[in-house]
């Protein structure tokens, strides 16, 4: 499920306020600090905090194909939270997907990824949530799922079919000493485990299971998936639609600041950067980047890097391109993204050779045009930029025309977009009705 993150909570994370209470007497302070770091790496606050709500108190809704699921209170309140959980109870919930009462959790909780987290890290998380988080008395909301879909027993079958067995303490441990192998293994551990990147970036199958949980399962892993009206991009080595043209330094800059020379974070990923990855150590960010660069292409491209072509820029400057897409671009987009399609580095993203633009699935590009997007506020890149939405201003045909124009200009090459595709996404993301001409 695409994680819904909150500016208020993120601000508290960035400033360090309201994130944790003073450790309880006798508690292992170092273990609690480790757990706090891991909770940020796992972005727990994102799913367990509502807008203007208290951290980790739950209540955030998730719209799923079977109904609405509400996240739970994971503060150490003994009546409404997890204050009565033993470590074993906590571990069963986090890594096995089984609640304290023995019922199966919905896989909106990414326990299929957390199964890869070593017990020593789960113990640190437990210490943090028990002794470093402020208790909040807030009752959990009942899920809004109609019967018979609300029955929990089928989830036992789902877990048996799709959830991996949790690892032991020796799993995914880095080899002795430093070096590239250790760094890649650390990145793999973070990406597949606490980072649960595949929850959004991997396509899902007939039972809403991730089609691959590791790279060993095939190139579907991290090859991109549509969640809540956004395409969580392909993180594999495809040179045009993936990370094939990004360096390790590009990936680190993106995770730390929410932008780089290729792109800027938007949608759910902007909030992941804001709440989670910007707070991670440089060593861990470099490890993630090193691991992602080991992933082979998913085969979404033909393997040839698209080269920049100045013909579109010249035609726009001469005024010789009078097509509907070109005119819509000049009237609505060129001021920021420039007639060259190159934008302004780390301010207004480039459109030429952009992996967002070139993805076979145009969902994110259409979504951005309709509803706009915002970059995250980060310590590394504190200046905040936003793009307005054009849902109120452009018809479905006009959006289709300009998106198709962008996807096939400046050397870009991607399938055309139809007005019908735009109409569907307009409805799915709750954009304003198209204007009547």
Short mmCIF file of C-alpha atoms in Angstrom, two decimals:
data_model
loop_
_atom_site.label_atom_id
_atom_site.label_comp_id
_atom_site.label_asym_id
_atom_site.label_seq_id
_atom_site.Cartn_x
_atom_site.Cartn_y
_atom_site.Cartn_z
CA UNK A 1 0.00 0.00 0.00
CA UNK A 2 1.18 3.39 -0.77
CA UNK A 3 2.16 5.04 2.51
CA UNK A 4 0.36 8.29 3.32
CA UNK A 5 2.64 10.63 5.19
CA UNK A 6 2.00 13.82 7.05
CA UNK A 7 3.75 17.18 6.99
CA UNK A 8 3.05 17.85 10.66
CA UNK A 9 4.53 14.55 11.75
CA UNK A 10 7.46 14.97 9.38
CA UNK A 11 8.25 18.39 10.82
CA UNK A 12 8.39 16.86 14.27
CA UNK A 13 10.77 14.22 12.95
CA UNK A 14 12.99 16.77 11.25
CA UNK A 15 13.26 18.91 14.37
CA UNK A 16 13.52 15.98 16.75
CA UNK A 17 10.61 17.23 18.86
CA UNK A 18 7.61 15.19 19.95
CA UNK A 19 9.16 12.05 18.48
CA UNK A 20 10.13 10.34 21.71
CA UNK A 21 9.66 10.62 25.43
CA UNK A 22 12.44 10.38 27.98
CA UNK A 23 13.55 6.76 28.42
CA UNK A 24 12.04 4.94 31.38
CA UNK A 25 14.22 4.36 34.43
CA UNK A 26 16.44 1.33 33.92
CA UNK A 27 15.82 1.19 30.17
CA UNK A 28 18.72 0.55 27.83
CA UNK A 29 19.24 4.03 26.37
CA UNK A 30 21.49 2.86 23.54
CA UNK A 31 19.01 0.16 22.51
CA UNK A 32 16.19 2.70 22.51
CA UNK A 33 18.21 5.06 20.32
CA UNK A 34 18.94 2.22 17.93
CA UNK A 35 15.23 1.41 17.84
CA UNK A 36 14.36 5.03 17.13
CA UNK A 37 16.73 5.03 14.16
CA UNK A 38 15.28 1.78 12.87
CA UNK A 39 11.72 3.09 13.29
CA UNK A 40 12.65 6.03 11.10
CA UNK A 41 14.31 3.73 8.57
CA UNK A 42 11.11 1.68 8.54
CA UNK A 43 8.98 4.85 8.31
CA UNK A 44 6.58 3.55 10.96
CA UNK A 45 5.18 7.02 11.62
CA UNK A 46 3.84 7.26 8.06
CA UNK A 47 1.13 4.65 8.38
CA UNK A 48 0.40 5.00 12.08
CA UNK A 49 -0.22 8.76 12.29
CA UNK A 50 -3.16 10.77 11.00
CA UNK A 51 -3.12 14.37 9.87
CA UNK A 52 -2.76 16.57 12.94
CA UNK A 53 -2.72 13.39 15.05
CA UNK A 54 -0.25 12.29 17.68
CA UNK A 55 2.69 10.17 16.48
CA UNK A 56 1.99 6.44 16.23
CA UNK A 57 -1.58 6.72 17.59
CA UNK A 58 -3.06 5.11 14.46
CA UNK A 59 -6.31 5.78 12.66
CA UNK A 60 -4.92 6.45 9.17
CA UNK A 61 -7.26 5.01 6.50
CA UNK A 62 -6.07 2.80 3.66
CA UNK A 63 -8.41 2.29 0.74
CA UNK A 64 -8.03 -1.29 -0.48
CA UNK A 65 -9.94 -3.38 -3.02
CA UNK A 66 -11.85 -5.04 -0.16
CA UNK A 67 -12.65 -1.88 1.83
CA UNK A 68 -11.04 0.63 4.18
CA UNK A 69 -8.44 -0.50 6.70
CA UNK A 70 -7.38 1.77 9.57
CA UNK A 71 -3.91 1.63 11.04
CA UNK A 72 -3.62 0.80 14.73
CA UNK A 73 -2.32 2.59 17.79
CA UNK A 74 1.26 1.41 18.35
CA UNK A 75 2.09 3.68 21.28
CA UNK A 76 2.75 1.97 24.64
CA UNK A 77 -0.68 2.88 26.04
CA UNK A 78 -1.85 -0.20 27.94
CA UNK A 79 -5.54 0.18 27.15
CA UNK A 80 -5.62 1.23 23.50
CA UNK A 81 -2.06 0.67 22.25
CA UNK A 82 0.58 -2.04 22.56
CA UNK A 83 1.60 -1.38 26.15
CA UNK A 84 0.68 -4.92 27.17
CA UNK A 85 2.61 -6.57 24.34
CA UNK A 86 5.49 -8.80 25.29
CA UNK A 87 8.49 -8.91 22.99
CA UNK A 88 7.11 -12.17 21.59
CA UNK A 89 3.73 -10.51 20.90
CA UNK A 90 5.49 -7.62 19.16
CA UNK A 91 7.66 -9.92 17.07
CA UNK A 92 4.67 -12.02 15.95
CA UNK A 93 2.86 -8.90 14.79
CA UNK A 94 5.82 -7.25 13.05
CA UNK A 95 7.42 -10.25 11.34
CA UNK A 96 4.72 -12.94 11.29
CA UNK A 97 1.59 -10.85 10.68
CA UNK A 98 -0.24 -12.25 13.70
CA UNK A 99 -1.91 -9.96 16.25
CA UNK A 100 -1.78 -10.49 20.03
CA UNK A 101 -5.23 -12.11 19.93
CA UNK A 102 -4.02 -14.62 17.35
CA UNK A 103 -5.83 -13.13 14.35
CA UNK A 104 -3.99 -12.52 11.09
CA UNK A 105 -3.10 -8.95 10.16
CA UNK A 106 -4.03 -7.55 6.79
CA UNK A 107 -0.95 -7.32 4.56
CA UNK A 108 -1.34 -3.55 4.49
CA UNK A 109 1.13 -4.11 7.32
CA UNK A 110 4.26 -5.06 5.34
CA UNK A 111 5.18 -8.07 7.44
CA UNK A 112 6.25 -9.91 4.29
CA UNK A 113 9.18 -7.47 4.19
CA UNK A 114 9.68 -7.21 7.94
CA UNK A 115 10.10 -11.00 8.02
CA UNK A 116 13.64 -10.25 6.78
CA UNK A 117 14.45 -8.04 9.79
CA UNK A 118 16.79 -9.77 12.23
CA UNK A 119 15.53 -10.40 15.80
CA UNK A 120 18.25 -8.14 17.25
CA UNK A 121 16.75 -5.20 15.36
CA UNK A 122 13.21 -6.17 16.35
CA UNK A 123 14.35 -6.08 19.98
CA UNK A 124 15.64 -2.54 19.49
CA UNK A 125 12.35 -1.52 17.91
CA UNK A 126 10.46 -3.07 20.81
CA UNK A 127 12.60 -1.17 23.32
CA UNK A 128 11.92 2.07 21.50
CA UNK A 129 8.18 1.64 21.21
CA UNK A 130 7.88 0.56 24.83
CA UNK A 131 10.21 3.14 26.39
CA UNK A 132 10.87 5.91 23.85
CA UNK A 133 7.40 6.71 22.55
CA UNK A 134 4.80 8.78 24.36
CA UNK A 135 1.70 6.69 25.25
CA UNK A 136 -1.49 7.97 23.62
CA UNK A 137 -4.95 6.89 24.72
CA UNK A 138 -6.78 6.56 21.41
CA UNK A 139 -9.04 3.62 20.60
CA UNK A 140 -8.49 1.82 17.32
CA UNK A 141 -11.10 2.32 14.61
CA UNK A 142 -13.02 -0.63 13.23
CA UNK A 143 -12.14 -1.48 9.66
CA UNK A 144 -14.80 -0.72 7.09
CA UNK A 145 -14.80 -4.02 5.22
CA UNK A 146 -18.12 -5.69 4.37
CA UNK A 147 -18.86 -9.29 5.30
CA UNK A 148 -17.78 -11.88 4.16
CA UNK A 149 -14.57 -10.11 3.11
CA UNK A 150 -14.13 -9.00 6.72
CA UNK A 151 -13.55 -12.58 7.89
CA UNK A 152 -9.99 -13.01 9.07
CA UNK A 153 -9.49 -16.76 8.68
CA UNK A 154 -8.71 -16.58 4.91
CA UNK A 155 -5.71 -14.43 5.80
CA UNK A 156 -4.10 -17.50 7.39
CA UNK A 157 -4.16 -19.10 3.96
CA UNK A 158 -2.77 -15.91 2.39
CA UNK A 159 0.10 -15.88 4.88
CA UNK A 160 0.85 -19.53 4.23
CA UNK A 161 0.98 -18.90 0.50
CA UNK A 162 2.84 -15.60 0.30
CA UNK A 163 4.54 -14.65 3.58
CA UNK A 164 8.16 -15.84 4.00
CA UNK A 165 9.42 -17.45 7.19
CA UNK A 166 11.05 -14.81 9.44
CA UNK A 167 14.83 -14.88 9.49
CA UNK A 168 17.15 -15.63 12.38
CA UNK A 169 19.83 -13.42 13.90
CA UNK A 170 22.47 -14.64 11.47
CA UNK A 171 20.48 -13.82 8.32
CA UNK A 172 21.72 -11.12 5.94
CA UNK A 173 24.55 -10.27 8.31
CA UNK A 174 27.38 -8.37 6.67
CA UNK A 175 30.61 -10.34 6.25
CA UNK A 176 33.52 -9.53 8.51
CA UNK A 177 35.39 -6.41 7.59
CA UNK A 178 34.46 -3.58 5.26
CA UNK A 179 34.22 -3.44 1.53
CA UNK A 180 31.86 -3.37 -1.40
CA UNK A 181 30.31 -6.75 -0.60
CA UNK A 182 29.47 -5.70 2.94
CA UNK A 183 28.01 -2.43 1.72
CA UNK A 184 25.79 -4.10 -0.87
CA UNK A 185 24.61 -6.67 1.66
CA UNK A 186 23.72 -3.91 4.12
CA UNK A 187 21.78 -2.12 1.37
CA UNK A 188 19.96 -5.31 0.45
CA UNK A 189 19.00 -5.82 4.09
CA UNK A 190 17.58 -2.29 4.36
CA UNK A 191 15.77 -2.31 1.01
CA UNK A 192 14.19 -5.74 1.37
CA UNK A 193 13.51 -5.47 5.10
CA UNK A 194 12.81 -2.34 7.11
CA UNK A 195 12.63 -0.11 4.05
CA UNK A 196 9.94 -2.43 2.59
CA UNK A 197 10.55 -0.74 -0.75
CA UNK A 198 8.87 -3.57 -2.63
CA UNK A 199 5.53 -2.80 -0.95
CA UNK A 200 5.11 0.06 -3.41
CA UNK A 201 7.73 -0.54 -6.10
CA UNK A 202 6.81 -4.12 -7.02
CA UNK A 203 3.71 -5.05 -9.06
CA UNK A 204 1.09 -7.22 -7.38
CA UNK A 205 -0.54 -10.44 -8.41
CA UNK A 206 -4.03 -11.94 -8.42
CA UNK A 207 -4.27 -12.04 -4.60
CA UNK A 208 -2.66 -8.61 -4.14
CA UNK A 209 0.61 -10.29 -3.23
CA UNK A 210 3.90 -8.81 -4.39
CA UNK A 211 5.03 -10.69 -7.46
CA UNK A 212 8.57 -10.87 -6.06
CA UNK A 213 9.97 -10.28 -2.58
CA UNK A 214 13.67 -10.37 -3.51
CA UNK A 215 15.81 -10.00 -6.60
CA UNK A 216 16.27 -13.76 -6.53
CA UNK A 217 12.53 -14.10 -7.27
CA UNK A 218 12.94 -12.39 -10.65
CA UNK A 219 13.05 -9.00 -12.32
CA UNK A 220 9.52 -8.11 -11.24
CA UNK A 221 11.13 -7.14 -7.92
CA UNK A 222 11.23 -3.33 -7.67
CA UNK A 223 10.19 -3.00 -11.32
CA UNK A 224 7.45 -0.48 -10.48
CA UNK A 225 3.86 -0.65 -9.30
CA UNK A 226 0.78 1.59 -9.30
CA UNK A 227 -0.41 2.53 -5.81
CA UNK A 228 -3.03 5.14 -4.92
CA UNK A 229 -2.89 6.79 -8.31
CA UNK A 230 0.91 7.00 -8.51
CA UNK A 231 3.43 4.84 -10.31
CA UNK A 232 6.09 3.90 -7.78
CA UNK A 233 8.94 3.96 -10.25
CA UNK A 234 11.08 1.16 -11.56
CA UNK A 235 14.19 0.96 -9.35
CA UNK A 236 16.02 -1.55 -11.50
CA UNK A 237 18.74 -0.98 -14.08
CA UNK A 238 16.59 0.01 -17.07
CA UNK A 239 18.43 2.92 -18.59
CA UNK A 240 15.42 5.04 -19.59
CA UNK A 241 12.59 4.11 -17.22
CA UNK A 242 14.67 2.90 -14.25
CA UNK A 243 17.86 3.82 -12.43
CA UNK A 244 20.26 2.71 -15.15
CA UNK A 245 21.39 6.25 -15.89
CA UNK A 246 21.57 7.30 -12.22
CA UNK A 247 24.87 7.08 -10.37
CA UNK A 248 25.12 5.96 -6.75
CA UNK A 249 25.66 9.61 -5.87
CA UNK A 250 22.41 10.53 -7.66
CA UNK A 251 20.48 7.97 -5.61
CA UNK A 252 21.97 9.18 -2.33
CA UNK A 253 21.17 12.82 -3.19
CA UNK A 254 17.58 11.87 -4.01
CA UNK A 255 17.07 9.92 -0.77
CA UNK A 256 18.73 12.62 1.33
CA UNK A 257 17.34 15.77 -0.27
CA UNK A 258 14.37 14.65 -2.33
CA UNK A 259 15.88 15.79 -5.62
CA UNK A 260 18.83 15.39 -7.95
CA UNK A 261 19.79 16.31 -11.49
CA UNK A 262 17.41 13.71 -12.92
CA UNK A 263 14.22 14.09 -10.92
CA UNK A 264 12.45 15.24 -7.77
CA UNK A 265 10.45 13.22 -5.27
CA UNK A 266 6.69 13.55 -5.58
CA UNK A 267 3.58 11.88 -4.22
CA UNK A 268 4.20 9.23 -1.59
CA UNK A 269 7.94 9.19 -2.26
CA UNK A 270 8.25 12.86 -1.28
CA UNK A 271 6.86 11.95 2.10
CA UNK A 272 9.12 8.90 2.40
CA UNK A 273 12.11 11.20 1.95
CA UNK A 274 10.68 13.73 4.38
CA UNK A 275 9.77 11.29 7.14
CA UNK A 276 12.37 8.59 6.69
CA UNK A 277 15.32 8.53 4.33
CA UNK A 278 16.64 12.04 5.01
CA UNK A 279 17.18 10.97 8.62
CA UNK A 280 19.26 7.92 7.71
CA UNK A 281 23.05 7.86 7.95
CA UNK A 282 25.20 8.51 4.92
CA UNK A 283 26.62 5.02 5.31
CA UNK A 284 23.17 3.44 5.04
CA UNK A 285 22.10 5.67 2.14
CA UNK A 286 25.25 4.72 0.26
CA UNK A 287 24.59 1.07 1.03
CA UNK A 288 21.06 1.35 -0.39
CA UNK A 289 22.42 3.03 -3.51
CA UNK A 290 25.12 0.40 -3.94
CA UNK A 291 22.55 -2.39 -3.71
CA UNK A 292 20.08 -0.78 -6.11
CA UNK A 293 22.85 -0.40 -8.68
CA UNK A 294 23.33 -4.18 -8.67
CA UNK A 295 19.80 -4.81 -9.96
CA UNK A 296 19.60 -5.88 -13.59
CA UNK A 297 17.11 -4.22 -15.96
CA UNK A 298 13.50 -5.36 -15.85
CA UNK A 299 13.37 -5.23 -19.64
CA UNK A 300 11.08 -2.21 -19.86
CA UNK A 301 13.47 -0.51 -22.31
CA UNK A 302 15.15 -1.77 -25.44
CA UNK A 303 18.51 -1.20 -23.77
CA UNK A 304 19.54 1.90 -25.74
CA UNK A 305 19.85 5.16 -23.85
CA UNK A 306 17.71 7.85 -25.46
CA UNK A 307 19.77 10.87 -26.51
CA UNK A 308 18.70 14.49 -26.27
CA UNK A 309 17.37 15.99 -29.52
CA UNK A 310 17.18 19.78 -29.90
CA UNK A 311 14.58 19.70 -32.71
CA UNK A 312 11.61 20.20 -30.39
CA UNK A 313 13.22 23.16 -28.63
CA UNK A 314 13.99 24.84 -31.94
CA UNK A 315 10.47 24.26 -33.26
CA UNK A 316 8.95 25.75 -30.11
CA UNK A 317 11.21 28.79 -30.29
CA UNK A 318 10.44 29.37 -33.96
CA UNK A 319 6.73 28.83 -33.39
CA UNK A 320 6.63 26.24 -36.15
CA UNK A 321 5.01 23.51 -34.03
CA UNK A 322 1.32 24.40 -33.86
CA UNK A 323 0.11 21.03 -32.59
CA UNK A 324 -2.37 20.97 -29.71
CA UNK A 325 0.18 19.35 -27.41
CA UNK A 326 2.87 21.90 -28.22
CA UNK A 327 0.53 24.86 -27.70
CA UNK A 328 -0.73 23.47 -24.40
CA UNK A 329 2.87 22.97 -23.29
CA UNK A 330 3.87 26.53 -24.20
CA UNK A 331 0.84 28.01 -22.45
CA UNK A 332 1.09 25.98 -19.25
CA UNK A 333 4.46 24.26 -18.80
CA UNK A 334 7.30 26.03 -20.60
CA UNK A 335 7.80 28.79 -18.04
CA UNK A 336 9.18 26.27 -15.53
CA UNK A 337 10.29 23.32 -17.64
CA UNK A 338 11.60 25.50 -20.50
CA UNK A 339 11.16 24.98 -24.21
CA UNK A 340 14.34 22.90 -24.05
CA UNK A 341 12.64 20.43 -21.70
CA UNK A 342 15.66 20.67 -19.41
CA UNK A 343 13.97 22.57 -16.57
CA UNK A 344 16.17 24.10 -13.90
CA UNK A 345 18.47 21.74 -12.05
CA UNK A 346 17.09 20.66 -8.67
CA UNK A 347 14.37 23.31 -8.94
CA UNK A 348 11.99 22.42 -11.77
CA UNK A 349 12.67 18.86 -12.95
CA UNK A 350 13.80 18.14 -16.47
CA UNK A 351 11.37 16.42 -18.82
CA UNK A 352 13.92 15.34 -21.40
CA UNK A 353 15.09 11.77 -20.74
CA UNK A 354 13.20 11.69 -17.44
CA UNK A 355 12.39 8.20 -16.19
CA UNK A 356 9.01 9.47 -14.93
CA UNK A 357 8.20 10.74 -18.41
CA UNK A 358 9.51 7.64 -20.16
CA UNK A 359 7.79 4.99 -18.03
CA UNK A 360 5.52 2.80 -20.10
CA UNK A 361 2.75 3.46 -17.58
CA UNK A 362 1.95 7.21 -17.66
CA UNK A 363 -0.06 7.20 -14.41
CA UNK A 364 2.26 9.44 -12.40
CA UNK A 365 2.75 11.94 -15.19
CA UNK A 366 -1.01 12.30 -15.70
CA UNK A 367 -1.55 12.53 -11.93
CA UNK A 368 1.02 15.31 -11.61
CA UNK A 369 -0.51 17.32 -14.45
CA UNK A 370 -3.97 16.98 -12.94
CA UNK A 371 -3.28 17.57 -9.26
CA UNK A 372 0.24 18.95 -9.09
CA UNK A 373 2.97 17.83 -6.71
CA UNK A 374 5.25 19.12 -3.99
CA UNK A 375 8.89 18.47 -3.24
CA UNK A 376 9.65 17.52 0.37
CA UNK A 377 11.23 19.83 2.92
CA UNK A 378 14.58 18.33 3.87
CA UNK A 379 17.65 19.36 5.82
CA UNK A 380 19.84 18.85 2.75
CA UNK A 381 17.52 20.81 0.44
CA UNK A 382 15.26 23.05 2.55
CA UNK A 383 13.85 25.15 -0.29
CA UNK A 384 10.37 23.94 -1.09
CA UNK A 385 8.96 23.95 -4.61
CA UNK A 386 5.54 22.91 -5.81
CA UNK A 387 3.78 22.44 -9.13
CA UNK A 388 0.12 23.47 -9.35
CA UNK A 389 -2.53 21.12 -10.63
CA UNK A 390 -4.22 21.77 -13.97
CA UNK A 391 -7.33 19.63 -13.46
CA UNK A 392 -9.60 22.69 -13.37
CA UNK A 393 -7.95 24.21 -16.43
CA UNK A 394 -7.29 21.42 -18.94
CA UNK A 395 -9.75 18.98 -20.50
CA UNK A 396 -8.98 15.28 -20.69
CA UNK A 397 -7.99 15.68 -24.34
CA UNK A 398 -5.70 18.62 -23.56
CA UNK A 399 -3.97 16.68 -20.79
CA UNK A 400 -3.59 13.69 -23.11
CA UNK A 401 -2.18 15.92 -25.84
CA UNK A 402 0.40 17.65 -23.65
CA UNK A 403 1.49 14.42 -21.92
CA UNK A 404 1.89 12.71 -25.30
CA UNK A 405 3.86 15.72 -26.54
CA UNK A 406 6.21 15.60 -23.56
CA UNK A 407 6.68 11.84 -23.89
CA UNK A 408 7.80 12.23 -27.51
CA UNK A 409 9.86 15.43 -27.52
CA UNK A 410 13.56 16.29 -26.95
CA UNK A 411 14.51 12.71 -27.88
CA UNK A 412 11.90 11.10 -25.61
CA UNK A 413 10.08 8.10 -26.96
CA UNK A 414 7.07 6.63 -25.13
CA UNK A 415 3.53 5.51 -26.00
CA UNK A 416 0.85 8.13 -26.60
CA UNK A 417 -1.76 8.87 -23.93
CA UNK A 418 -5.50 8.93 -24.61
CA UNK A 419 -8.25 11.12 -23.20
CA UNK A 420 -9.86 7.95 -21.83
CA UNK A 421 -6.76 7.19 -19.76
CA UNK A 422 -6.80 10.72 -18.38
CA UNK A 423 -10.51 10.52 -17.54
CA UNK A 424 -9.99 7.33 -15.57
CA UNK A 425 -7.07 8.73 -13.57
CA UNK A 426 -8.97 12.00 -13.03
CA UNK A 427 -11.71 9.97 -11.36
CA UNK A 428 -9.35 7.66 -9.48
CA UNK A 429 -7.35 10.48 -7.85
CA UNK A 430 -10.33 12.70 -7.07
CA UNK A 431 -9.32 15.54 -9.38
CA UNK A 432 -11.73 18.31 -10.29
CA UNK A 433 -14.09 17.74 -13.17
CA UNK A 434 -12.72 18.69 -16.57
CA UNK A 435 -13.70 22.16 -17.84
CA UNK A 436 -16.34 22.38 -20.54
CA UNK A 437 -15.15 24.18 -23.68
#
